């Protein structure tokens, strides 16, 4: 800072930034890789000048005052270029000369990140690493009357149902009278939740679909993937792989035209239709696909002009109320496929989700309810929504399940849980806990990005530039230079690895509990937690 | 783990046969209790097949309250067996005032009720007495049903049989089910003791039913009188049986399809594939997941045995025309029916339901892969 410039309020020092670059000049070869790869241009190659004074007390000795120039990396301190800690520079550096370090104190950037009057928007997570799900333990281990099963050798049937399941007596009645019986799919309980075409890069999307097809056709695991809002590539719609896909329609109706036009040409019915009313990360808020990512292809599939931001309304203006809309949309979507495809809404977890559920129980065409908790939903949103809004998933699922139990409809309207499953990497344990609390299955999104594509985002506000189209891993970018970094084959391979190992872990949890032939939905007697208040709230055991 | 023994016989036999089998299988149960069901009774009950019999344990005060209650309802005692325990108690057996087995005359006008209505009323009376008893801890009632006696108590089976004098002619029966109990996961409660009975359907089980909570949640939310209690992991099996036969109108050949449905591949190959996949989906919460052997009887006095899918508790059925035994261990069967043709013994596999019909001439094996007698 030279003395003749004023200090602006937003003049930040390195110390004020959330991530700081640790740079070792001795090891740097000045190859320029780090600056080239940095997605936010946080670092630049600069010339440093150093004064070297050589003096001596000896009389007559030569005194010199030299200026030396050398080159090195400097971190920018402007808000727009603040380092996001993605560590791509580290990855690119041949000499391990550079790495980002998390500022251990409270960074000041929080106060300045609303430049030009626009509050911060980002992709990513809630950035709170605590998780009730991680604290739940499985406490009922069969021992005396019932030896634990062998997870490696027993046969297991870890399947769940998606669709409106009639009560046994009602089902029997309709079979006898040849009445209409709602469609029900038997699927794997771990679902890849909605991440839209447009939000994800083409290579990521392709990798996901390939992995899912492989799991179904080679591994015999009926894994399903949801498209998210924004439609679905026409070729997939007309392919036999559509049966592995849950098509999502959201309040913005993006991409819906494409789907409707493809209906007459569909060789297979989709697995289901998910109507998205809310996302856990930003309840009451719509989707936000920013203009950076709306290229020609995305625009074409979504049926919009390229280069414009595409915010979905929280609820579309054509929808008078959620009750009306749920009823209308579920019915019209069911009709579109001749009542052969399950249709269900996805809402963000909130204290009003019970109302939606109650509404669904009275609707024969409602095939389930997906509830997304506060830790979920990757798409772009305002930071304030992600950090401060939403409802934890555990108690929301529990309330809804117990409510269904009270009216004798448990599992008839299957509940799917999303939001923060595996946020700290414990995916099978988190999923099993939610299932035992009452979920029929779980949805994961961010975990898939992390495990299958190497997304570097963490609960420490690392990276999180998914919205800007500059994803350093090529997962959430529409820029070919970036998404070419991601090989779809590798993503597919990792998806398969992820599901197969999840399957092993799930068996390792349920086998000692003595369950193998049916998913332990609602087996809450197996759960315990070391917090009295949580235990009471979830109606599980308090164990210390 | 509990030991189970059941008999179905053309002629009434002594319950001591079953007790003897339990005694032989002693290593497997810890003598913490015994449960006994007697049906299709011999003399003197032969003459009063329609008279409901109340079985339970009562204190002096309880008996007085019971009498008032029953009188008020219009029931008159027709016949009773007095099981008066000896003055000096026995070690390990709680001191009780009275084990009640009392047959009643139906109140006026009840003879003409249709059987369903009558069954409902009898059930409601049993539940009412149970409720009254739980309130004051003076009455425990196990069954209130025609031609049915149930005895349950804490203690070693053989000791208890001596103590109560079960070796008496009046207790001879054609259908006998007995369970020697292994201490359970829960506190000892007489209502948790097998066999479990509801409206003529009765089952007993060994092993642990790990799917207990979801099944219990399902059944108790059906709003069907009598689907309550649930002091034991296995009480639900009797109710599932009742549910599938009475509420869903299925046959005994479908019971196994409800509690242990076929896996996908086998299901697809089944002649009743469509029906069964609907059944599997809608009855999914009723799938049992513990290693269990279930032995039961139906209102028509058929007796059956099924295993869970994993078949970790292999039971055995054997005997000769006129007398068949169902046992959780072969040694139990050997003790009671040593002269049977052992080569004809049947250990039901994970797809089988072994059934002995009331004619007691042979053991029918009904495989889950065979076509069903459908109610459609
Ligand atoms: S960590 Fe990422 S954002 Fe920070 S300087 Fe390195 S490449 Fe740039
Ligand atoms: S790596 Fe890509 S997807 Fe992951 S947080 Fe960064 S920008 Fe988002």
GROMACS .gro file of N, CA, C and O in nm, chain B residues 315-361:
model
  188
  859UNK      N    1  -3.658  -7.701   1.290
  859UNK     CA    2  -3.752  -7.781   1.367
  859UNK      C    3  -3.778  -7.912   1.295
  859UNK      O    4  -3.734  -7.930   1.181
  860UNK      N    5  -3.850  -8.003   1.361
  860UNK     CA    6  -3.874  -8.132   1.299
  860UNK      C    7  -4.017  -8.177   1.325
  860UNK      O    8  -4.073  -8.150   1.431
  861UNK      N    9  -4.076  -8.243   1.225
  861UNK     CA   10  -4.211  -8.297   1.239
  861UNK      C   11  -4.203  -8.448   1.213
  861UNK      O   12  -4.142  -8.491   1.116
  862UNK      N   13  -4.263  -8.526   1.300
  862UNK     CA   14  -4.261  -8.671   1.277
  862UNK      C   15  -4.371  -8.737   1.356
  862UNK      O   16  -4.433  -8.677   1.444
  863UNK      N   17  -4.396  -8.863   1.325
  863UNK     CA   18  -4.500  -8.935   1.398
  863UNK      C   19  -4.557  -9.046   1.314
  863UNK      O   20  -4.491  -9.099   1.224
  864UNK      N   21  -4.680  -9.078   1.344
  864UNK     CA   22  -4.748  -9.182   1.268
  864UNK      C   23  -4.894  -9.141   1.256
  864UNK      O   24  -4.940  -9.055   1.332
  865UNK      N   25  -4.964  -9.201   1.159
  865UNK     CA   26  -5.104  -9.163   1.144
  865UNK      C   27  -5.175  -9.167   1.279
  865UNK      O   28  -5.163  -9.264   1.353
  866UNK      N   29  -5.243  -9.058   1.310
  866UNK     CA   30  -5.312  -9.052   1.438
  866UNK      C   31  -5.237  -8.972   1.542
  866UNK      O   32  -5.298  -8.916   1.634
  867UNK      N   33  -5.106  -8.961   1.529
  867UNK     CA   34  -5.029  -8.886   1.629
  867UNK      C   35  -4.902  -8.828   1.568
  867UNK      O   36  -4.815  -8.902   1.521
  868UNK      N   37  -4.897  -8.697   1.567
  868UNK     CA   38  -4.777  -8.631   1.513
  868UNK      C   39  -4.721  -8.532   1.614
  868UNK      O   40  -4.796  -8.466   1.686
  869UNK      N   41  -4.590  -8.525   1.616
  869UNK     CA   42  -4.524  -8.431   1.705
  869UNK      C   43  -4.448  -8.327   1.625
  869UNK      O   44  -4.393  -8.355   1.518
  870UNK      N   45  -4.446  -8.206   1.676
  870UNK     CA   46  -4.370  -8.095   1.616
  870UNK      C   47  -4.271  -8.050   1.722
  870UNK      O   48  -4.312  -8.010   1.832
  871UNK      N   49  -4.145  -8.055   1.690
  871UNK     CA   50  -4.049  -8.028   1.795
  871UNK      C   51  -3.938  -7.937   1.745
  871UNK      O   52  -3.899  -7.943   1.628
  872UNK      N   53  -3.887  -7.855   1.835
  872UNK     CA   54  -3.777  -7.769   1.793
  872UNK      C   55  -3.646  -7.848   1.788
  872UNK      O   56  -3.551  -7.806   1.724
  873UNK      N   57  -3.640  -7.963   1.856
  873UNK     CA   58  -3.520  -8.048   1.850
  873UNK      C   59  -3.563  -8.192   1.831
  873UNK      O   60  -3.666  -8.235   1.885
  874UNK      N   61  -3.480  -8.268   1.763
  874UNK     CA   62  -3.516  -8.408   1.738
  874UNK      C   63  -3.526  -8.488   1.869
  874UNK      O   64  -3.614  -8.572   1.885
  875UNK      N   65  -3.441  -8.457   1.965
  875UNK     CA   66  -3.443  -8.535   2.090
  875UNK      C   67  -3.579  -8.527   2.159
  875UNK      O   68  -3.623  -8.623   2.222
  876UNK      N   69  -3.646  -8.413   2.142
  876UNK     CA   70  -3.779  -8.400   2.201
  876UNK      C   71  -3.877  -8.497   2.137
  876UNK      O   72  -3.958  -8.563   2.204
  877UNK      N   73  -3.867  -8.507   2.006
  877UNK     CA   74  -3.955  -8.597   1.933
  877UNK      C   75  -3.923  -8.742   1.968
  877UNK      O   76  -4.013  -8.824   1.988
  878UNK      N   77  -3.794  -8.772   1.978
  878UNK     CA   78  -3.752  -8.908   2.013
  878UNK      C   79  -3.809  -8.948   2.149
  878UNK      O   80  -3.847  -9.064   2.169
  879UNK      N   81  -3.813  -8.854   2.240
  879UNK     CA   82  -3.859  -8.888   2.375
  879UNK      C   83  -4.007  -8.922   2.375
  879UNK      O   84  -4.053  -9.008   2.452
  880UNK      N   85  -4.085  -8.855   2.291
  880UNK     CA   86  -4.229  -8.873   2.296
  880UNK      C   87  -4.278  -8.978   2.195
  880UNK      O   88  -4.371  -9.052   2.222
  881UNK      N   89  -4.213  -8.985   2.083
  881UNK     CA   90  -4.256  -9.079   1.979
  881UNK      C   91  -4.139  -9.167   1.935
  881UNK      O   92  -4.097  -9.162   1.818
  882UNK      N   93  -4.088  -9.247   2.026
  882UNK     CA   94  -3.968  -9.324   1.992
  882UNK      C   95  -3.995  -9.431   1.886
  882UNK      O   96  -3.904  -9.471   1.815
  883UNK      N   97  -4.119  -9.474   1.875
  883UNK     CA   98  -4.146  -9.585   1.784
  883UNK      C   99  -4.195  -9.541   1.646
  883UNK      O  100  -4.246  -9.619   1.570
  884UNK      N  101  -4.180  -9.411   1.615
  884UNK     CA  102  -4.222  -9.366   1.482
  884UNK      C  103  -4.118  -9.411   1.378
  884UNK      O  104  -4.006  -9.449   1.413
  885UNK      N  105  -4.156  -9.402   1.253
  885UNK     CA  106  -4.061  -9.431   1.146
  885UNK      C  107  -3.978  -9.304   1.122
  885UNK      O  108  -4.023  -9.208   1.060
  886UNK      N  109  -3.856  -9.308   1.174
  886UNK     CA  110  -3.775  -9.186   1.173
  886UNK      C  111  -3.737  -9.142   1.032
  886UNK      O  112  -3.706  -9.024   1.009
  887UNK      N  113  -3.740  -9.238   0.940
  887UNK     CA  114  -3.703  -9.200   0.804
  887UNK      C  115  -3.808  -9.108   0.743
  887UNK      O  116  -3.785  -9.043   0.642
  888UNK      N  117  -3.925  -9.104   0.807
  888UNK     CA  118  -4.030  -9.016   0.753
  888UNK      C  119  -4.033  -8.880   0.823
  888UNK      O  120  -4.120  -8.798   0.796
  889UNK      N  121  -3.939  -8.860   0.913
  889UNK     CA  122  -3.932  -8.728   0.979
  889UNK      C  123  -3.911  -8.619   0.874
  889UNK      O  124  -3.842  -8.640   0.775
  890UNK      N  125  -3.968  -8.505   0.902
  890UNK     CA  126  -3.952  -8.395   0.807
  890UNK      C  127  -3.896  -8.273   0.878
  890UNK      O  128  -3.948  -8.232   0.983
  891UNK      N  129  -3.791  -8.221   0.824
  891UNK     CA  130  -3.741  -8.093   0.872
  891UNK      C  131  -3.773  -7.991   0.764
  891UNK      O  132  -3.709  -7.990   0.659
  892UNK      N  133  -3.873  -7.910   0.786
  892UNK     CA  134  -3.913  -7.818   0.679
  892UNK      C  135  -3.796  -7.730   0.638
  892UNK      O  136  -3.723  -7.680   0.723
  893UNK      N  137  -3.781  -7.716   0.508
  893UNK     CA  138  -3.673  -7.629   0.459
  893UNK      C  139  -3.724  -7.485   0.453
  893UNK      O  140  -3.837  -7.457   0.487
  894UNK      N  141  -3.638  -7.397   0.404
  894UNK     CA  142  -3.675  -7.254   0.412
  894UNK      C  143  -3.792  -7.216   0.324
  894UNK      O  144  -3.839  -7.103   0.331
  895UNK      N  145  -3.838  -7.309   0.240
  895UNK     CA  146  -3.954  -7.277   0.157
  895UNK      C  147  -4.079  -7.353   0.199
  895UNK      O  148  -4.185  -7.336   0.141
  896UNK      N  149  -4.066  -7.437   0.299
  896UNK     CA  150  -4.175  -7.530   0.330
  896UNK      C  151  -4.266  -7.485   0.443
  896UNK      O  152  -4.221  -7.421   0.538
  897UNK      N  153  -4.393  -7.522   0.430
  897UNK     CA  154  -4.481  -7.521   0.545
  897UNK      C  155  -4.525  -7.666   0.565
  897UNK      O  156  -4.577  -7.728   0.473
  898UNK      N  157  -4.498  -7.720   0.683
  898UNK     CA  158  -4.540  -7.858   0.712
  898UNK      C  159  -4.673  -7.849   0.784
  898UNK      O  160  -4.687  -7.778   0.882
  899UNK      N  161  -4.773  -7.919   0.730
  899UNK     CA  162  -4.908  -7.910   0.788
  899UNK      C  163  -4.962  -8.048   0.818
  899UNK      O  164  -4.952  -8.138   0.735
  900UNK      N  165  -5.017  -8.062   0.938
  900UNK     CA  166  -5.091  -8.185   0.968
  900UNK      C  167  -5.237  -8.143   0.985
  900UNK      O  168  -5.268  -8.061   1.072
  901UNK      N  169  -5.322  -8.197   0.901
  901UNK     CA  170  -5.463  -8.156   0.903
  901UNK      C  171  -5.533  -8.224   1.021
  901UNK      O  172  -5.477  -8.315   1.083
  902UNK      N  173  -5.657  -8.184   1.051
  902UNK     CA  174  -5.724  -8.242   1.167
  902UNK      C  175  -5.746  -8.393   1.155
  902UNK      O  176  -5.771  -8.458   1.256
  903UNK      N  177  -5.732  -8.448   1.036
  903UNK     CA  178  -5.745  -8.594   1.024
  903UNK      C  179  -5.622  -8.666   1.079
  903UNK      O  180  -5.626  -8.785   1.108
  904UNK      N  181  -5.512  -8.595   1.085
  904UNK     CA  182  -5.388  -8.646   1.142
  904UNK      C  183  -5.340  -8.775   1.076
  904UNK      O  184  -5.301  -8.870   1.142
  905UNK      N  185  -5.346  -8.777   0.943
  905UNK     CA  186  -5.305  -8.898   0.874
  905UNK      C  187  -5.166  -8.886   0.812
  905UNK      O  188  -5.099  -8.984   0.791
   0.00000   0.00000   0.00000
